[in-house]
Amino acid sequence: MEDTKQNRSELKDSLLGYFLADLILVERNPNNEVYQPPLPLKGELAWSIPSAYTAFNGDHFALVPLMRKYAISQGRLPLNPESIVGYRDSVLAYQSKSGVLLADIAALSRCDEMWIFSTALPALESVGSLAEGVAVELLFYLENRRRQGNESAVYWVDVNHLVADSVTPALAKLNFPVDLVRRVLSKDNPEVVSFVDRILGGSQALPRVAFCLHDPLDSKYADWLGAGAHLKGYVPLVPSKAIELGDGPTDLVLFLWLGLLRYADEVWSFPSVETRSLSRFQSFLGRIAIEHLGMVEIPQSWAEFDVPKIKYGDSWPLTARERRPVALVRGIQ
C-alpha cells in the first residue's frame, strides 16, 4: 500500500494510527505481494482465537505482564482482570470487594478458558486454599459453563515458572467436577458459594463491558478511560491496556485487539485528541464492530473523563507553544 504525506493528510490521521491500521488491514501473500483480506474474514479469524481468563492471587500482581505474554505464546487471547478491570480504579468506584469481583466476573463470563496462576499444587485439595477472589471465579466459571451447556477448560500454571528462565511453564489441565469444587468450597469458604449463587440467581447483576476505542496516540489517557468507565457502571475494555504492544509481535497484538471486540457489549469511540476525528485504525475497528458484530458505537466526550489537557485547559501547559493545541483540543468538546 502506497504511503504518502498526501494520503495521511486526507485521512486526518496520526502517523501511529495510520501505520497501525496498515499492519492490521494489510497482509502479504506467499509471493510477498501486498493485499487486503475481506474485513469479515479478518474478524472471523480474530474471533476464533480461544480466550483465557488469567486468574491469580493478588500477591503475584507484579507478574501480570508475564501472564499475558505466556497466554499469547500458547495461542490464547488473554483477559487479565488487572489489565482490564484495574484493581485500584474498581475499588475507588465500587468501594466494596463484591463490586470489584462483579466487574472481574463480567470479563470472566465471556471467556472460553480459565487459567489459574498459583504456587499451590494443581489438585482438588488446593481449591480450598485459593485466594477468595480466585475461588469465586473458579466456581462461577464452572457453574456458568455448565448452565450454558459448554465444556469447561481449567488450566493450572505454576506462577514460579514465569520468572525462571531455565523452565518453560507447563499448562496442567484440571478435570474438577463442579459439584466437587462446590462441596470443597462449601466446607472451607461457604461465603464464596453463597456469593456465586447470588450472581447465578440474578440478585447480583454483572456490569456491562464497554470497548473503549481511541487513537493509539491517546494511549496516555487510557487510565482515565478505565476510571471513568467504572464510574459510569461499566467494565472498561481498553485495548492498549488489556494487551500491550510489547506483549508480542506488533501485528499479532493488533490482531488480538480486534479479537477483544467479541467480549464487549458496546463500543465507545473517542475522537483523536490531536486531529479531532477518528483515526483510520479506529474507523476500521468501529466498522467491524457495527457491520459484523451488530454492536452499537457510542460517541464519547473526553471532557467526561477528566483528561488533564481538557479539564485544566490553558492552565495546564507551561509554554505558549503548547497552549494553542490545547485550545484546539478543548474545541472538540
Short mmCIF file of C-alpha atoms in Angstrom, two decimals:
data_model
loop_
_atom_site.label_atom_id
_atom_site.label_comp_id
_atom_site.label_asym_id
_atom_site.label_seq_id
_atom_site.Cartn_x
_atom_site.Cartn_y
_atom_site.Cartn_z
CA MET A 1 0.00 0.00 0.00
CA GLU A 2 1.44 3.36 -1.06
CA ASP A 3 2.32 5.61 1.85
CA THR A 4 2.43 9.36 1.17
CA LYS A 5 2.03 12.54 3.17
CA GLN A 6 -0.96 13.35 0.99
CA ASN A 7 -2.68 10.09 1.96
CA ARG A 8 -2.14 10.78 5.64
CA SER A 9 -3.36 14.36 5.30
CA GLU A 10 -6.55 13.25 3.58
CA LEU A 11 -7.19 10.78 6.38
CA LYS A 12 -6.59 13.45 9.07
CA ASP A 13 -4.79 10.67 10.86
CA SER A 14 -1.92 10.43 13.28
CA LEU A 15 1.18 8.70 11.94
CA LEU A 16 0.92 5.98 14.55
CA GLY A 17 -2.77 5.39 13.88
CA TYR A 18 -2.08 5.24 10.15
CA PHE A 19 0.73 2.69 10.37
CA LEU A 20 -1.07 0.53 12.91
CA ALA A 21 -4.10 0.47 10.64
CA ASP A 22 -1.90 -0.74 7.80
CA LEU A 23 -0.48 -3.51 9.97
CA ILE A 24 -3.92 -4.89 10.76
CA LEU A 25 -5.55 -4.19 7.39
CA VAL A 26 -2.81 -5.29 5.03
CA GLU A 27 -1.10 -8.66 4.63
CA ARG A 28 1.32 -10.26 2.19
CA ASN A 29 0.65 -13.38 0.18
CA PRO A 30 3.25 -16.16 -0.38
CA ASN A 31 4.68 -14.12 -3.30
CA ASN A 32 5.30 -11.20 -0.91
CA GLU A 33 2.59 -9.17 -2.65
CA VAL A 34 0.53 -6.79 -0.53
CA TYR A 35 -3.20 -7.42 -0.40
CA GLN A 36 -6.11 -6.54 1.86
CA PRO A 37 -8.24 -9.51 3.00
CA PRO A 38 -12.01 -9.06 3.34
CA LEU A 39 -12.96 -7.48 6.67
CA PRO A 40 -15.39 -10.26 7.71
CA LEU A 41 -12.66 -12.86 7.17
CA LYS A 42 -10.21 -10.81 9.23
CA GLY A 43 -12.73 -10.54 12.03
CA GLU A 44 -13.70 -14.21 11.98
CA LEU A 45 -10.06 -15.24 12.23
CA ALA A 46 -9.52 -12.97 15.23
CA TRP A 47 -12.68 -14.14 16.95
CA SER A 48 -11.73 -17.79 16.51
CA ILE A 49 -8.77 -17.41 18.91
CA PRO A 50 -9.73 -19.01 22.25
CA SER A 51 -9.67 -16.63 25.19
CA ALA A 52 -8.10 -17.36 28.57
CA TYR A 53 -9.05 -15.55 31.77
CA THR A 54 -5.84 -15.37 33.77
CA ALA A 55 -6.79 -15.61 37.47
CA PHE A 56 -4.17 -15.01 40.13
CA ASN A 57 -3.54 -14.24 43.78
CA GLY A 58 -3.03 -10.51 44.30
CA ASP A 59 0.40 -11.21 45.78
CA HIS A 60 1.53 -12.07 42.24
CA PHE A 61 0.40 -8.72 40.84
CA ALA A 62 3.89 -7.92 39.52
CA LEU A 63 3.73 -10.92 37.18
CA VAL A 64 0.63 -9.79 35.27
CA PRO A 65 2.59 -8.81 32.10
CA LEU A 66 4.26 -12.23 32.10
CA MET A 67 0.87 -13.93 32.40
CA ARG A 68 -0.39 -12.08 29.33
CA LYS A 69 2.73 -12.88 27.33
CA TYR A 70 2.62 -16.55 28.29
CA ALA A 71 -1.04 -16.88 27.29
CA ILE A 72 -0.29 -15.25 23.94
CA SER A 73 2.65 -17.61 23.40
CA GLN A 74 0.22 -20.51 23.87
CA GLY A 75 -2.14 -19.23 21.18
CA ARG A 76 -4.68 -17.62 23.51
CA LEU A 77 -6.22 -14.19 23.78
CA PRO A 78 -5.58 -13.20 27.42
CA LEU A 79 -8.19 -11.47 29.55
CA ASN A 80 -6.43 -10.45 32.72
CA PRO A 81 -8.56 -8.85 35.47
CA GLU A 82 -5.92 -6.27 36.38
CA SER A 83 -5.27 -5.33 32.75
CA ILE A 84 -8.99 -4.89 32.05
CA VAL A 85 -10.77 -4.06 35.31
CA GLY A 86 -7.89 -2.47 37.20
CA TYR A 87 -7.80 -3.09 40.95
CA ARG A 88 -7.38 0.49 42.16
CA ASP A 89 -9.91 2.02 39.76
CA SER A 90 -12.55 -0.58 40.58
CA VAL A 91 -12.01 -0.24 44.35
CA LEU A 92 -12.39 3.54 44.16
CA ALA A 93 -15.53 3.21 42.03
CA TYR A 94 -17.36 0.41 43.87
CA GLN A 95 -15.98 0.74 47.41
CA SER A 96 -16.52 -2.97 48.08
CA LYS A 97 -14.83 -6.31 47.39
CA SER A 98 -18.07 -7.66 45.95
CA GLY A 99 -18.27 -4.78 43.47
CA VAL A 100 -14.72 -5.42 42.31
CA LEU A 101 -15.41 -9.15 41.90
CA LEU A 102 -18.57 -8.49 39.89
CA ALA A 103 -16.50 -6.44 37.45
CA ASP A 104 -13.92 -9.24 37.22
CA ILE A 105 -16.63 -11.83 36.65
CA ALA A 106 -18.19 -9.73 33.91
CA ALA A 107 -14.95 -10.33 31.97
CA LEU A 108 -14.66 -13.95 33.06
CA SER A 109 -18.22 -14.78 31.99
CA ARG A 110 -17.24 -14.25 28.34
CA CYS A 111 -14.07 -16.37 28.35
CA ASP A 112 -13.54 -19.79 26.80
CA GLU A 113 -10.97 -20.95 29.34
CA MET A 114 -9.85 -20.16 32.88
CA TRP A 115 -6.17 -20.28 33.79
CA ILE A 116 -5.14 -20.24 37.45
CA PHE A 117 -1.64 -18.93 38.16
CA SER A 118 -0.66 -20.27 41.57
CA THR A 119 2.15 -21.65 43.71
CA ALA A 120 -0.12 -24.42 45.02
CA LEU A 121 -0.24 -27.91 43.58
CA PRO A 122 -2.81 -28.45 40.79
CA ALA A 123 -5.06 -30.64 42.91
CA LEU A 124 -8.61 -30.54 44.22
CA GLU A 125 -7.21 -30.22 47.74
CA SER A 126 -5.72 -26.84 46.77
CA VAL A 127 -9.08 -25.32 45.88
CA GLY A 128 -9.96 -24.57 49.50
CA SER A 129 -6.76 -22.57 49.97
CA LEU A 130 -7.15 -20.39 46.87
CA ALA A 131 -7.46 -16.63 47.37
CA GLU A 132 -11.17 -15.88 47.86
CA GLY A 133 -11.40 -13.95 44.60
CA VAL A 134 -9.91 -16.83 42.60
CA ALA A 135 -12.21 -19.29 44.40
CA VAL A 136 -15.24 -17.18 43.44
CA GLU A 137 -14.04 -17.03 39.84
CA LEU A 138 -13.41 -20.77 39.64
CA LEU A 139 -16.82 -21.77 40.98
CA PHE A 140 -18.60 -19.19 38.83
CA TYR A 141 -16.73 -20.30 35.71
CA LEU A 142 -17.57 -23.99 36.24
CA GLU A 143 -21.22 -23.34 37.10
CA ASN A 144 -21.70 -20.83 34.29
CA ARG A 145 -20.20 -23.14 31.67
CA ARG A 146 -22.41 -25.99 32.85
CA ARG A 147 -25.51 -23.80 32.61
CA GLN A 148 -24.50 -22.73 29.11
CA GLY A 149 -24.02 -26.36 28.08
CA ASN A 150 -20.34 -25.73 27.33
CA GLU A 151 -17.36 -27.82 28.35
CA SER A 152 -15.13 -26.28 30.99
CA ALA A 153 -11.42 -25.81 30.37
CA VAL A 154 -9.50 -25.00 33.55
CA TYR A 155 -5.70 -24.89 33.44
CA TRP A 156 -3.21 -24.53 36.28
CA VAL A 157 0.13 -22.75 35.81
CA ASP A 158 2.96 -22.72 38.34
CA VAL A 159 3.46 -18.99 38.72
CA ASN A 160 7.11 -19.50 39.78
CA HIS A 161 7.91 -20.83 36.31
CA LEU A 162 7.03 -17.46 34.77
CA VAL A 163 10.19 -15.94 36.19
CA ALA A 164 12.51 -18.94 35.76
CA ASP A 165 14.49 -18.51 32.53
CA SER A 166 15.50 -22.16 32.50
CA VAL A 167 11.96 -23.52 32.91
CA THR A 168 9.13 -23.36 30.40
CA PRO A 169 5.79 -23.07 32.21
CA ALA A 170 3.55 -26.06 31.69
CA LEU A 171 -0.23 -26.00 31.38
CA ALA A 172 -1.89 -28.60 33.59
CA LYS A 173 -5.48 -29.17 32.55
CA LEU A 174 -7.73 -29.88 35.50
CA ASN A 175 -10.82 -32.04 35.43
CA PHE A 176 -12.54 -30.78 38.56
CA PRO A 177 -16.24 -31.71 38.59
CA VAL A 178 -18.19 -28.61 39.57
CA ASP A 179 -20.09 -30.46 42.29
CA LEU A 180 -16.84 -31.48 43.98
CA VAL A 181 -15.50 -27.94 43.82
CA ARG A 182 -18.75 -26.69 45.30
CA ARG A 183 -18.50 -29.27 48.09
CA VAL A 184 -14.92 -28.29 48.96
CA LEU A 185 -15.75 -24.59 48.99
CA SER A 186 -18.96 -25.11 50.96
CA LYS A 187 -16.83 -26.65 53.70
CA ASP A 188 -13.89 -24.21 53.64
CA ASN A 189 -15.41 -21.00 52.23
CA PRO A 190 -19.23 -21.06 52.39
CA GLU A 191 -19.40 -17.29 51.74
CA VAL A 192 -17.84 -17.90 48.33
CA VAL A 193 -20.59 -20.36 47.40
CA SER A 194 -23.40 -18.08 48.54
CA PHE A 195 -21.92 -15.13 46.63
CA VAL A 196 -21.67 -17.12 43.41
CA ASP A 197 -25.22 -18.40 43.87
CA ARG A 198 -26.48 -14.83 44.17
CA ILE A 199 -24.81 -13.97 40.87
CA LEU A 200 -26.18 -17.03 39.11
CA GLY A 201 -29.60 -16.40 40.61
CA GLY A 202 -29.68 -12.87 39.23
CA SER A 203 -29.74 -10.95 42.51
CA GLN A 204 -26.20 -9.70 41.84
CA ALA A 205 -26.15 -8.19 38.35
CA LEU A 206 -22.94 -8.13 36.32
CA PRO A 207 -21.94 -4.78 34.77
CA ARG A 208 -21.81 -4.33 31.00
CA VAL A 209 -18.49 -4.18 29.18
CA ALA A 210 -17.52 -1.18 27.03
CA PHE A 211 -14.78 -1.41 24.40
CA CYS A 212 -13.01 1.98 24.58
CA LEU A 213 -11.88 2.82 21.07
CA HIS A 214 -9.29 5.60 20.96
CA ASP A 215 -6.47 6.79 18.75
CA PRO A 216 -3.25 4.90 19.58
CA LEU A 217 -1.57 8.26 20.27
CA ASP A 218 -4.09 8.83 23.06
CA SER A 219 -2.97 5.75 24.99
CA LYS A 220 -1.53 8.10 27.62
CA TYR A 221 -5.14 8.77 28.64
CA ALA A 222 -6.05 5.09 28.94
CA ASP A 223 -6.04 5.18 32.74
CA TRP A 224 -8.63 7.96 32.70
CA LEU A 225 -10.83 5.86 30.40
CA GLY A 226 -10.73 2.95 32.82
CA ALA A 227 -11.56 5.04 35.89
CA GLY A 228 -14.32 6.94 34.06
CA ALA A 229 -15.97 3.79 32.74
CA HIS A 230 -16.21 2.32 36.25
CA LEU A 231 -17.87 5.49 37.49
CA LYS A 232 -20.47 5.04 34.76
CA GLY A 233 -21.04 1.45 35.92
CA TYR A 234 -19.18 -0.24 33.05
CA VAL A 235 -16.19 -2.54 32.86
CA PRO A 236 -13.60 -0.78 30.66
CA LEU A 237 -12.11 -2.88 27.88
CA VAL A 238 -9.31 -0.56 26.74
CA PRO A 239 -7.30 -2.48 24.12
CA SER A 240 -3.99 -0.72 24.80
CA LYS A 241 -4.25 -1.71 28.48
CA ALA A 242 -5.79 -5.16 28.05
CA ILE A 243 -2.99 -6.31 25.74
CA GLU A 244 0.05 -4.06 25.48
CA LEU A 245 2.08 -3.63 22.32
CA GLY A 246 5.12 -5.21 23.99
CA ASP A 247 3.22 -8.42 24.81
CA GLY A 248 4.06 -9.94 21.42
CA PRO A 249 4.81 -9.08 17.78
CA THR A 250 3.02 -5.85 16.91
CA ASP A 251 0.87 -7.32 14.14
CA LEU A 252 -0.25 -10.12 16.47
CA VAL A 253 -1.14 -7.71 19.27
CA LEU A 254 -3.22 -5.63 16.86
CA PHE A 255 -4.95 -8.78 15.68
CA LEU A 256 -5.76 -9.61 19.32
CA TRP A 257 -7.16 -6.10 19.81
CA LEU A 258 -9.58 -6.92 17.04
CA GLY A 259 -10.40 -10.17 18.81
CA LEU A 260 -11.25 -8.26 22.01
CA LEU A 261 -14.29 -6.73 20.32
CA ARG A 262 -16.13 -10.03 20.79
CA TYR A 263 -16.02 -9.58 24.56
CA ALA A 264 -17.76 -6.19 24.77
CA ASP A 265 -21.42 -5.17 24.82
CA GLU A 266 -20.89 -1.83 23.12
CA VAL A 267 -18.16 0.34 21.62
CA TRP A 268 -17.30 3.78 22.98
CA SER A 269 -15.46 5.88 20.39
CA PHE A 270 -13.30 8.84 21.36
CA PRO A 271 -12.12 11.38 18.76
CA SER A 272 -8.37 11.76 18.44
CA VAL A 273 -7.25 14.50 20.81
CA GLU A 274 -4.84 15.81 18.17
CA THR A 275 -6.88 15.55 14.95
CA ARG A 276 -10.38 15.83 16.48
CA SER A 277 -11.59 12.96 14.27
CA LEU A 278 -11.49 9.15 14.31
CA SER A 279 -8.20 7.70 13.17
CA ARG A 280 -8.08 5.17 10.36
CA PHE A 281 -7.41 2.48 12.93
CA GLN A 282 -10.49 3.48 14.93
CA SER A 283 -12.67 3.63 11.85
CA PHE A 284 -11.63 0.11 10.88
CA LEU A 285 -12.42 -1.39 14.29
CA GLY A 286 -15.67 0.55 14.53
CA ARG A 287 -16.76 -0.69 11.12
CA ILE A 288 -16.03 -4.28 12.14
CA ALA A 289 -17.98 -3.88 15.38
CA ILE A 290 -21.05 -2.37 13.73
CA GLU A 291 -21.22 -4.29 10.45
CA HIS A 292 -20.07 -7.73 11.56
CA LEU A 293 -20.86 -7.93 15.27
CA GLY A 294 -24.04 -5.85 15.30
CA MET A 295 -22.68 -3.71 18.13
CA VAL A 296 -23.65 -0.16 18.95
CA GLU A 297 -20.95 2.51 18.63
CA ILE A 298 -21.49 5.34 21.09
CA PRO A 299 -19.52 8.60 20.65
CA GLN A 300 -17.93 9.80 23.89
CA SER A 301 -16.51 13.11 25.09
CA TRP A 302 -13.06 13.28 26.64
CA ALA A 303 -14.37 16.04 28.91
CA GLU A 304 -16.43 13.49 30.86
CA PHE A 305 -13.28 11.54 31.76
CA ASP A 306 -11.28 14.36 33.40
CA VAL A 307 -8.35 14.19 30.97
CA PRO A 308 -5.99 16.91 32.29
CA LYS A 309 -5.32 18.65 28.97
CA ILE A 310 -9.05 19.23 28.60
CA LYS A 311 -10.05 19.61 32.24
CA TYR A 312 -7.48 22.32 33.06
CA GLY A 313 -7.32 23.98 29.65
CA ASP A 314 -4.83 26.82 29.19
CA SER A 315 -3.60 26.49 32.76
CA TRP A 316 -2.15 23.03 32.04
CA PRO A 317 0.73 23.76 29.60
CA LEU A 318 3.88 25.61 30.65
CA THR A 319 4.59 27.20 27.26
CA ALA A 320 2.68 29.32 24.75
CA ARG A 321 3.57 26.78 22.06
CA GLU A 322 1.54 24.13 23.90
CA ARG A 323 -1.41 26.43 24.68
CA ARG A 324 -2.59 26.72 21.09
CA PRO A 325 -3.04 22.94 20.60
CA VAL A 326 -4.84 22.79 23.94
CA ALA A 327 -7.28 25.45 22.76
CA LEU A 328 -7.98 23.34 19.68
CA VAL A 329 -8.41 20.21 21.79
CA ARG A 330 -10.97 21.89 24.02
CA GLY A 331 -12.85 22.77 20.85
CA ILE A 332 -13.77 19.11 20.30
CA GLN A 333 -15.80 19.12 23.48
#
